[in-house]
Amino acid sequence: MTMALSDEQIAVLQDVQEMLQVRMRELPRRYQHSLGVARTAVELARAYGVDEYHAALAGLVHDWDKVLDDHELLARAAQYGVRVSGSPTLAVGLLHGPVAAHELPHIFEGISATVCQAVARHTVGARDMTPLDMVVFTADAIEPGRRGDYAERLRAMVGREPLEELFFQTFAQGLVYVISGGRYLYPTAIDIYNAYAARRARR
């Protein structure tokens, strides 16, 4: 990654990437996805004036706990007191973000709370997303490995539309994907969507 970062920050990112590669050695596609999200998060951060280092770091570790099976994710969520709306079993695919957010500070010394929050929120979003949260959430949806018209449409919006509008459209596309596939819709999703739709209408 070519960024205006300090030598220390570059070294941290290299160390994290090496640890991630080892952690995901049996999931090479997930590893490549994580690299793609990190690179895309940096591009979005540049476009919207967000801290590039935090964007790169959050992108690298956003799927840190994707290596865990469902049983382990549920057990760790209970251990850390992760709040789950609706059915924990049906929502297990969304737990890797908030579970990792609890674990990352114990793995990477000095990782910021803002990065951990972005990791926690990249699966279900929130009503009060920060710019970094929105960057990571969106990068997860439009990194180069994502295929489809929706991804191209969202990529075309980068730098042309405000970050909040880009996030809103990304979030809305996620709802379309979930509903059209008959998948479980996380209970907070409609509330989050309506909050941003209302703000959008007021602008």
CSV table of C-alpha atoms in Angstrom, one decimal:
chain,number,residue,atom,x,y,z
A,1,MET,CA,0.0,0.0,0.0
A,2,THR,CA,1.4,3.4,-0.9
A,3,MET,CA,0.3,5.9,1.7
A,4,ALA,CA,1.7,8.8,3.6
A,5,LEU,CA,2.3,6.8,6.7
A,6,SER,CA,5.1,6.8,9.2
A,7,ASP,CA,7.7,4.0,9.2
A,8,GLU,CA,6.1,2.7,12.4
A,9,GLN,CA,2.6,2.5,10.9
A,10,ILE,CA,3.9,0.7,7.9
A,11,ALA,CA,5.7,-1.8,10.1
A,12,VAL,CA,2.5,-2.4,12.1
A,13,LEU,CA,0.5,-3.0,8.9
A,14,GLN,CA,3.1,-5.4,7.6
A,15,ASP,CA,3.1,-7.3,10.9
A,16,VAL,CA,-0.7,-7.5,11.0
A,17,GLN,CA,-0.8,-8.7,7.4
A,18,GLU,CA,1.7,-11.4,8.2
A,19,MET,CA,-0.4,-12.5,11.2
A,20,LEU,CA,-3.5,-12.4,9.1
A,21,GLN,CA,-2.0,-14.6,6.4
A,22,VAL,CA,-1.0,-17.2,9.0
A,23,ARG,CA,-4.5,-17.1,10.6
A,24,MET,CA,-6.2,-17.5,7.3
A,25,ARG,CA,-3.8,-20.0,5.8
A,26,GLU,CA,-6.7,-22.4,5.1
A,27,LEU,CA,-8.9,-19.6,3.8
A,28,PRO,CA,-6.9,-18.0,1.0
A,29,ARG,CA,-9.9,-16.3,-0.6
A,30,ARG,CA,-10.8,-14.7,2.7
A,31,TYR,CA,-7.3,-13.5,3.1
A,32,GLN,CA,-7.4,-11.9,-0.4
A,33,HIS,CA,-10.7,-10.4,0.4
A,34,SER,CA,-9.3,-8.8,3.5
A,35,LEU,CA,-6.4,-7.3,1.5
A,36,GLY,CA,-8.9,-6.0,-1.0
A,37,VAL,CA,-11.0,-4.4,1.7
A,38,ALA,CA,-7.9,-2.8,3.2
A,39,ARG,CA,-6.9,-1.3,-0.1
A,40,THR,CA,-10.4,-0.1,-0.9
A,41,ALA,CA,-10.8,1.4,2.6
A,42,VAL,CA,-7.6,3.4,2.0
A,43,GLU,CA,-9.0,4.7,-1.4
A,44,LEU,CA,-12.2,5.6,0.3
A,45,ALA,CA,-10.4,7.3,3.2
A,46,ARG,CA,-8.4,9.4,0.7
A,47,ALA,CA,-11.6,10.4,-1.1
A,48,TYR,CA,-13.4,11.4,2.1
A,49,GLY,CA,-10.7,12.7,4.4
A,50,VAL,CA,-10.6,9.8,6.8
A,51,ASP,CA,-7.5,8.5,8.5
A,52,GLU,CA,-5.8,6.2,6.0
A,53,TYR,CA,-3.9,4.2,8.6
A,54,HIS,CA,-7.0,3.4,10.6
A,55,ALA,CA,-8.8,2.5,7.4
A,56,ALA,CA,-6.0,0.1,6.3
A,57,LEU,CA,-5.8,-1.5,9.7
A,58,ALA,CA,-9.6,-1.9,10.1
A,59,GLY,CA,-9.8,-3.3,6.6
A,60,LEU,CA,-7.1,-5.9,7.3
A,61,VAL,CA,-8.7,-7.2,10.5
A,62,HIS,CA,-12.4,-6.7,9.8
A,63,ASP,CA,-12.8,-10.5,9.2
A,64,TRP,CA,-10.3,-11.6,11.9
A,65,ASP,CA,-12.7,-14.0,13.5
A,66,LYS,CA,-14.2,-15.4,10.2
A,67,VAL,CA,-12.0,-18.4,10.9
A,68,LEU,CA,-14.2,-19.4,13.9
A,69,ASP,CA,-17.0,-21.9,13.5
A,70,ASP,CA,-20.6,-21.0,14.5
A,71,HIS,CA,-20.4,-22.8,17.8
A,72,GLU,CA,-17.2,-20.9,18.8
A,73,LEU,CA,-18.6,-17.6,17.7
A,74,LEU,CA,-21.7,-18.0,19.8
A,75,ALA,CA,-19.7,-19.1,22.8
A,76,ARG,CA,-17.4,-16.1,22.6
A,77,ALA,CA,-20.3,-13.7,22.0
A,78,ALA,CA,-21.8,-15.0,25.2
A,79,GLN,CA,-18.5,-14.8,27.0
A,80,TYR,CA,-17.9,-11.1,26.0
A,81,GLY,CA,-21.5,-10.1,26.5
A,82,VAL,CA,-22.1,-9.2,22.9
A,83,ARG,CA,-25.7,-8.1,22.6
A,84,VAL,CA,-27.6,-9.9,19.9
A,85,SER,CA,-31.0,-8.8,18.7
A,86,GLY,CA,-33.4,-11.5,17.7
A,87,SER,CA,-32.1,-15.1,17.3
A,88,PRO,CA,-28.3,-15.6,18.0
A,89,THR,CA,-28.3,-18.7,16.0
A,90,LEU,CA,-29.8,-17.0,12.9
A,91,ALA,CA,-27.5,-14.0,13.4
A,92,VAL,CA,-24.3,-16.0,13.9
A,93,GLY,CA,-22.9,-15.0,10.5
A,94,LEU,CA,-22.9,-11.4,11.8
A,95,LEU,CA,-21.1,-12.0,15.0
A,96,HIS,CA,-17.5,-12.2,13.8
A,97,GLY,CA,-17.3,-8.4,13.7
A,98,PRO,CA,-18.4,-7.6,17.3
A,99,VAL,CA,-16.6,-10.6,18.7
A,100,ALA,CA,-13.3,-9.6,17.0
A,101,ALA,CA,-13.7,-6.1,18.3
A,102,HIS,CA,-13.5,-7.5,21.9
A,103,GLU,CA,-10.5,-9.6,21.1
A,104,LEU,CA,-8.3,-7.3,18.9
A,105,PRO,CA,-7.1,-5.0,21.7
A,106,HIS,CA,-5.6,-8.1,23.5
A,107,ILE,CA,-3.9,-9.2,20.3
A,108,PHE,CA,-2.6,-5.9,18.8
A,109,GLU,CA,-1.2,-3.6,21.4
A,110,GLY,CA,-2.3,0.0,20.9
A,111,ILE,CA,-5.1,-0.7,18.4
A,112,SER,CA,-7.6,2.2,18.7
A,113,ALA,CA,-11.1,2.0,19.9
A,114,THR,CA,-12.2,3.7,16.7
A,115,VAL,CA,-10.7,0.8,14.6
A,116,CYS,CA,-12.3,-1.8,16.8
A,117,GLN,CA,-15.7,-0.1,16.5
A,118,ALA,CA,-15.4,-0.1,12.7
A,119,VAL,CA,-14.7,-3.8,12.9
A,120,ALA,CA,-17.7,-4.4,15.1
A,121,ARG,CA,-20.0,-2.4,12.9
A,122,HIS,CA,-19.0,-3.7,9.5
A,123,THR,CA,-21.6,-6.5,9.7
A,124,VAL,CA,-24.8,-4.8,10.9
A,125,GLY,CA,-24.1,-1.1,10.9
A,126,ALA,CA,-25.5,1.4,13.4
A,127,ARG,CA,-27.6,4.5,13.5
A,128,ASP,CA,-24.6,6.7,14.3
A,129,MET,CA,-21.9,5.4,12.0
A,130,THR,CA,-18.6,7.4,12.0
A,131,PRO,CA,-16.8,8.2,8.8
A,132,LEU,CA,-14.4,5.3,9.5
A,133,ASP,CA,-17.3,3.0,10.2
A,134,MET,CA,-18.8,3.9,6.9
A,135,VAL,CA,-15.6,3.5,5.0
A,136,VAL,CA,-15.0,0.0,6.3
A,137,PHE,CA,-18.6,-1.1,5.8
A,138,THR,CA,-18.6,0.2,2.2
A,139,ALA,CA,-15.1,-1.2,1.4
A,140,ASP,CA,-16.3,-4.6,2.4
A,141,ALA,CA,-19.1,-4.4,-0.2
A,142,ILE,CA,-17.1,-2.9,-3.1
A,143,GLU,CA,-13.6,-4.3,-2.9
A,144,PRO,CA,-12.3,-5.7,-6.3
A,145,GLY,CA,-13.3,-9.2,-5.5
A,146,ARG,CA,-17.0,-8.2,-5.4
A,147,ARG,CA,-18.8,-8.8,-8.7
A,148,GLY,CA,-22.1,-7.5,-10.0
A,149,ASP,CA,-23.8,-4.5,-11.2
A,150,TYR,CA,-24.5,-3.3,-7.7
A,151,ALA,CA,-20.7,-3.1,-6.9
A,152,GLU,CA,-20.0,-1.2,-10.1
A,153,ARG,CA,-22.8,1.3,-9.4
A,154,LEU,CA,-21.5,1.9,-5.9
A,155,ARG,CA,-17.9,2.2,-7.1
A,156,ALA,CA,-19.0,4.9,-9.5
A,157,MET,CA,-20.4,6.9,-6.6
A,158,VAL,CA,-17.0,7.1,-4.8
A,159,GLY,CA,-15.9,10.8,-4.6
A,160,ARG,CA,-19.0,11.9,-6.5
A,161,GLU,CA,-21.5,11.5,-3.7
A,162,PRO,CA,-21.1,12.3,0.0
A,163,LEU,CA,-19.8,9.4,2.2
A,164,GLU,CA,-23.1,9.1,4.0
A,165,GLU,CA,-25.0,8.7,0.8
A,166,LEU,CA,-22.5,6.1,-0.4
A,167,PHE,CA,-23.0,4.2,2.9
A,168,PHE,CA,-26.8,4.5,2.7
A,169,GLN,CA,-26.8,3.1,-0.8
A,170,THR,CA,-24.5,0.3,0.3
A,171,PHE,CA,-26.6,-0.5,3.3
A,172,ALA,CA,-29.8,-0.5,1.2
A,173,GLN,CA,-28.2,-2.8,-1.4
A,174,GLY,CA,-27.4,-5.2,1.5
A,175,LEU,CA,-31.0,-5.2,2.5
A,176,VAL,CA,-32.1,-6.0,-1.0
A,177,TYR,CA,-29.6,-8.9,-1.1
A,178,VAL,CA,-30.9,-10.3,2.2
A,179,ILE,CA,-34.6,-10.0,1.5
A,180,SER,CA,-34.4,-11.2,-2.2
A,181,GLY,CA,-32.6,-14.3,-1.0
A,182,GLY,CA,-35.1,-15.0,1.8
A,183,ARG,CA,-32.3,-14.7,4.4
A,184,TYR,CA,-32.7,-13.7,8.0
A,185,LEU,CA,-32.9,-9.9,8.4
A,186,TYR,CA,-31.2,-8.7,11.5
A,187,PRO,CA,-33.9,-6.9,13.6
A,188,THR,CA,-32.0,-3.6,13.8
A,189,ALA,CA,-31.6,-3.3,10.0
A,190,ILE,CA,-34.9,-1.5,9.3
A,191,ASP,CA,-34.3,0.9,12.2
A,192,ILE,CA,-30.9,1.8,10.8
A,193,TYR,CA,-32.2,2.1,7.3
A,194,ASN,CA,-35.1,4.4,8.4
A,195,ALA,CA,-32.7,6.6,10.4
A,196,TYR,CA,-30.5,7.3,7.4
A,197,ALA,CA,-33.5,7.6,5.0
A,198,ALA,CA,-35.0,10.2,7.3
A,199,ARG,CA,-31.7,12.2,7.4
A,200,ARG,CA,-31.4,11.9,3.6
A,201,ALA,CA,-34.9,13.3,3.2
A,202,ARG,CA,-34.1,16.3,5.4
A,203,ARG,CA,-31.0,17.2,3.3
